Short mmCIF file of C-alpha atoms in Angstrom, two decimals:
data_model
loop_
_atom_site.label_atom_id
_atom_site.label_comp_id
_atom_site.label_asym_id
_atom_site.label_seq_id
_atom_site.Cartn_x
_atom_site.Cartn_y
_atom_site.Cartn_z
CA MET A 641 3.55 17.06 11.60
CA SER A 642 0.02 16.12 12.57
CA LEU A 643 -2.63 14.14 10.76
CA GLN A 644 -4.44 17.42 10.09
CA ASP A 645 -1.28 18.92 8.56
CA ILE A 646 -0.91 15.98 6.19
CA THR A 647 -4.56 15.96 5.13
CA ALA A 648 -4.37 19.72 4.49
CA ARG A 649 -1.30 19.23 2.30
CA ILE A 650 -3.04 16.44 0.40
CA SER A 651 -6.09 18.65 -0.21
CA LYS A 652 -3.85 21.48 -1.43
CA ALA A 653 -2.02 19.10 -3.79
CA GLU A 654 -5.32 17.73 -5.12
CA THR A 655 -6.53 21.26 -5.86
CA ALA A 656 -3.24 22.23 -7.51
CA ALA A 657 -3.51 19.17 -9.76
CA GLY A 658 -7.09 20.02 -10.71
CA ARG A 659 -8.41 16.96 -8.94
CA PRO A 660 -11.39 16.74 -6.57
CA VAL A 661 -10.55 17.19 -2.91
CA GLY A 662 -10.90 13.80 -1.23
CA SER A 663 -9.96 11.81 -4.34
CA VAL A 664 -6.66 10.61 -2.81
CA LYS A 665 -6.72 8.02 -0.03
CA LEU A 666 -4.23 8.58 2.81
CA ILE A 667 -2.78 5.30 4.08
CA ALA A 668 -1.32 5.96 7.52
CA VAL A 669 1.64 3.58 7.65
CA SER A 670 1.53 2.14 11.15
CA LYS A 671 4.25 -0.50 10.79
CA VAL A 672 6.57 -0.72 13.81
CA GLN A 673 4.52 1.93 15.61
CA PRO A 674 3.43 1.44 19.23
CA ASN A 675 -0.26 0.78 19.74
CA GLU A 676 -0.77 4.01 21.66
CA ARG A 677 0.29 6.06 18.63
CA VAL A 678 -2.06 4.10 16.39
CA GLN A 679 -4.85 4.50 18.94
CA ALA A 680 -4.33 8.26 18.95
CA VAL A 681 -4.72 8.46 15.16
CA LEU A 682 -7.81 6.24 15.28
CA GLU A 683 -9.33 8.53 17.90
CA GLN A 684 -8.85 11.45 15.51
CA GLY A 685 -11.19 9.66 13.11
CA HIS A 686 -8.72 8.23 10.63
CA ARG A 687 -9.50 4.68 9.50
CA CYS A 688 -7.11 3.80 6.64
CA PHE A 689 -3.82 2.19 7.73
CA GLY A 690 -0.93 0.30 6.18
CA GLU A 691 1.18 -2.55 7.54
CA ASN A 692 4.32 -4.12 6.09
CA ARG A 693 4.14 -7.57 7.64
CA VAL A 694 1.23 -9.95 8.01
CA GLN A 695 2.51 -11.17 11.38
CA GLU A 696 2.50 -7.65 12.82
CA ALA A 697 -0.91 -6.90 11.34
CA VAL A 698 -2.40 -10.06 12.84
CA SER A 699 -1.04 -9.20 16.29
CA LYS A 700 -2.14 -5.55 16.16
CA TRP A 701 -5.36 -5.05 14.24
CA PRO A 702 -8.05 -7.54 15.38
CA GLY A 703 -8.25 -5.71 18.72
CA PHE A 704 -8.54 -2.33 17.06
CA MET A 705 -11.20 -3.71 14.70
CA GLU A 706 -13.32 -4.69 17.67
CA GLN A 707 -13.00 -1.17 19.05
CA PHE A 708 -13.35 0.90 15.88
CA ALA A 709 -15.72 0.27 12.98
CA ASP A 710 -14.84 0.64 9.30
CA ILE A 711 -11.07 0.16 9.55
CA ASP A 712 -9.57 -0.05 6.06
CA LEU A 713 -6.36 -2.07 6.38
CA HIS A 714 -3.77 -2.25 3.59
CA LEU A 715 -0.82 -4.64 3.35
CA ILE A 716 1.94 -2.63 1.69
CA GLY A 717 4.97 -4.87 2.30
CA PRO A 718 6.18 -8.12 0.75
CA LEU A 719 3.80 -11.06 1.07
CA GLN A 720 5.04 -14.62 1.45
CA THR A 721 2.77 -17.23 -0.07
CA ASN A 722 2.51 -19.08 3.26
CA LYS A 723 1.04 -15.93 4.83
CA ALA A 724 -1.40 -15.27 1.99
CA ARG A 725 -4.43 -16.85 3.66
CA GLN A 726 -3.96 -14.75 6.80
CA ALA A 727 -3.67 -11.66 4.63
CA ILE A 728 -6.82 -12.41 2.65
CA GLU A 729 -8.80 -12.95 5.84
CA LEU A 730 -7.60 -9.73 7.53
CA VAL A 731 -6.80 -6.91 5.10
CA ASN A 732 -8.90 -4.90 2.64
CA SER A 733 -6.13 -4.33 0.09
CA ILE A 734 -2.77 -5.86 -0.83
CA HIS A 735 -0.32 -3.54 -2.61
CA SER A 736 2.51 -6.02 -3.20
CA VAL A 737 1.43 -8.60 -5.76
CA ASP A 738 4.82 -9.05 -7.36
CA ARG A 739 5.22 -12.52 -8.89
CA PRO A 740 3.21 -15.25 -10.67
CA LYS A 741 3.45 -17.74 -7.78
CA LEU A 742 1.83 -15.26 -5.39
CA ALA A 743 -0.87 -14.37 -7.93
CA LYS A 744 -1.78 -18.04 -8.38
CA THR A 745 -1.84 -18.60 -4.61
CA LEU A 746 -4.13 -15.60 -4.08
CA ALA A 747 -6.44 -16.79 -6.87
CA ARG A 748 -6.72 -20.26 -5.31
CA LEU A 749 -7.33 -18.90 -1.82
CA ALA A 750 -9.88 -16.38 -3.09
CA GLN A 751 -11.88 -19.29 -4.51
CA GLU A 752 -11.63 -21.18 -1.22
CA VAL A 753 -12.44 -18.25 1.05
CA GLY A 754 -15.02 -16.71 -1.27
CA THR A 755 -13.56 -13.21 -1.13
CA CYS A 756 -10.42 -11.35 -2.07
CA PRO A 757 -8.94 -8.00 -1.06
CA ASP A 758 -8.40 -5.31 -3.67
CA LEU A 759 -5.03 -5.95 -5.28
CA PHE A 760 -2.25 -3.73 -6.57
CA ILE A 761 0.66 -5.04 -8.63
CA GLN A 762 4.06 -3.84 -7.42
CA VAL A 763 6.26 -2.61 -10.25
CA ASN A 764 10.01 -2.33 -9.72
CA THR A 765 10.27 0.91 -11.69
CA GLY A 766 13.94 1.37 -10.80
CA GLU A 767 14.79 -2.21 -11.81
CA GLU A 768 16.67 -2.60 -8.51
CA ASP A 769 18.03 -6.07 -7.80
CA GLN A 770 17.28 -5.87 -4.08
CA LYS A 771 13.71 -4.67 -4.48
CA ALA A 772 10.57 -6.72 -5.11
CA GLY A 773 8.25 -6.05 -8.01
CA ILE A 774 7.58 -6.90 -11.63
CA LEU A 775 9.97 -5.24 -14.08
CA PRO A 776 8.33 -2.53 -16.22
CA ALA A 777 8.93 -4.51 -19.42
CA GLU A 778 7.05 -7.49 -17.96
CA ALA A 779 4.21 -5.53 -16.35
CA ASP A 780 1.70 -5.75 -19.22
CA THR A 781 2.05 -9.54 -19.44
CA PHE A 782 1.73 -9.97 -15.66
CA ILE A 783 -1.34 -7.72 -15.46
CA ALA A 784 -2.98 -9.85 -18.17
CA GLU A 785 -2.02 -13.02 -16.31
CA CYS A 786 -3.57 -11.74 -13.08
CA ARG A 787 -6.76 -10.78 -14.91
CA GLY A 788 -6.86 -14.24 -16.41
CA LEU A 789 -6.91 -15.60 -12.85
CA ASP A 790 -9.96 -13.39 -12.09
CA LEU A 791 -8.00 -11.41 -9.52
CA PRO A 792 -9.44 -7.99 -8.59
CA ILE A 793 -6.51 -5.87 -9.81
CA GLN A 794 -7.25 -2.26 -8.92
CA GLY A 795 -3.96 -0.65 -9.83
CA LEU A 796 -0.20 -0.51 -9.52
CA MET A 797 2.27 0.34 -6.75
CA CYS A 798 5.89 1.48 -6.79
CA ILE A 799 8.66 2.53 -4.41
CA PRO A 800 11.14 4.73 -6.32
CA PRO A 801 14.90 4.37 -5.70
CA VAL A 802 16.00 6.65 -2.89
CA ASP A 803 18.64 8.39 -4.99
CA GLU A 804 16.54 9.15 -8.08
CA GLU A 805 13.91 11.75 -8.93
CA PRO A 806 10.64 10.12 -7.81
CA SER A 807 8.51 11.93 -10.37
CA LEU A 808 10.14 9.95 -13.18
CA HIS A 809 9.03 6.72 -11.53
CA PHE A 810 5.54 8.03 -10.74
CA ALA A 811 5.12 9.04 -14.40
CA LEU A 812 6.28 5.60 -15.58
CA LEU A 813 3.86 3.84 -13.24
CA ALA A 814 0.99 6.07 -14.41
CA LYS A 815 1.82 5.29 -18.05
CA ILE A 816 1.79 1.52 -17.46
CA ALA A 817 -1.52 1.81 -15.58
CA GLU A 818 -3.14 3.93 -18.27
CA ARG A 819 -2.32 1.61 -21.13
CA ASN A 820 -3.71 -1.32 -19.14
CA GLY A 821 -6.92 0.44 -18.13
CA LEU A 822 -6.05 0.56 -14.42
CA THR A 823 -7.08 3.57 -12.34
CA GLY A 824 -5.40 2.86 -8.99
CA LEU A 825 -1.92 4.29 -8.36
CA SER A 826 -0.35 3.56 -4.98
CA MET A 827 2.66 5.87 -4.98
CA GLY A 828 4.12 8.64 -2.87
CA MET A 829 5.38 8.59 0.70
CA SER A 830 6.15 11.17 3.40
CA GLY A 831 8.78 13.02 1.38
CA ASP A 832 7.19 13.06 -2.07
CA PHE A 833 3.42 12.51 -1.86
CA GLU A 834 2.62 15.92 -3.36
CA GLN A 835 4.62 15.04 -6.48
CA ALA A 836 2.80 11.71 -6.64
CA ILE A 837 -0.61 13.40 -6.41
CA ALA A 838 0.36 15.76 -9.25
CA LEU A 839 1.05 12.67 -11.37
CA GLY A 840 -2.18 10.84 -10.51
CA ALA A 841 -1.68 8.98 -7.23
CA THR A 842 -4.91 7.59 -5.79
CA HIS A 843 -3.26 6.19 -2.63
CA VAL A 844 -0.35 7.78 -0.74
CA ARG A 845 1.52 5.97 2.02
CA VAL A 846 2.59 8.28 4.85
CA GLY A 847 4.09 7.03 8.11
CA SER A 848 6.72 9.02 9.95
CA ALA A 849 5.14 12.38 9.07
CA ILE A 850 2.01 11.31 10.97
CA PHE A 851 3.32 9.08 13.74
CA GLY A 852 6.87 10.32 14.25
CA GLU A 853 9.95 8.18 13.76
CA ARG A 854 9.39 4.46 14.04
CA VAL A 855 10.03 2.72 17.32
CA ARG A 856 11.62 -0.65 16.75
CA PRO A 857 10.99 -3.33 19.36
CA GLN A 858 13.84 -4.23 21.71
CA GLU A 859 15.76 -7.28 20.63
#
């Protein structure tokens, strides 16, 4: 599929959900993609991208930022506290705030640096042991804790279990956000973003459908 195909599907899903066209932000997930593929998408006018790892983002994006104005870079993967400063200085949004230690580190660094990216709290809606994120039962308390640290919490993020109906998880995330007065919902990927938009997604994360299958570096 092409970038145009994906944006057309997003517009159609927005209309079907009774939402304004353009209300959903498409994050083109460029992790483990060669620079020439990213360059091609940039040259088509797209500016919103997502990376999983700070190290990859640092090696890839400063050059593109010199070449293209208004890049909107999102960190969508796990963030180690020792990489938090690099993240704050490079990205516009972090979608993986998932534990108190990270929240406190981000709050301290935001005071030192004088700025902070928009933040999304990752909720482990499937309560999977191997997956990061705050458990749904603990989400309200953690949201309040982050607000107490003056962190700019914009919304919530989830990655549903691969073997479960994603709409159930999107609906749960939307319910937690609504009762906490949060409007941002980072949910939906290449295979289910239309369902996510129907349930209120404000940010969808689409990679392989735009770029093709990922190319992993040679070991």
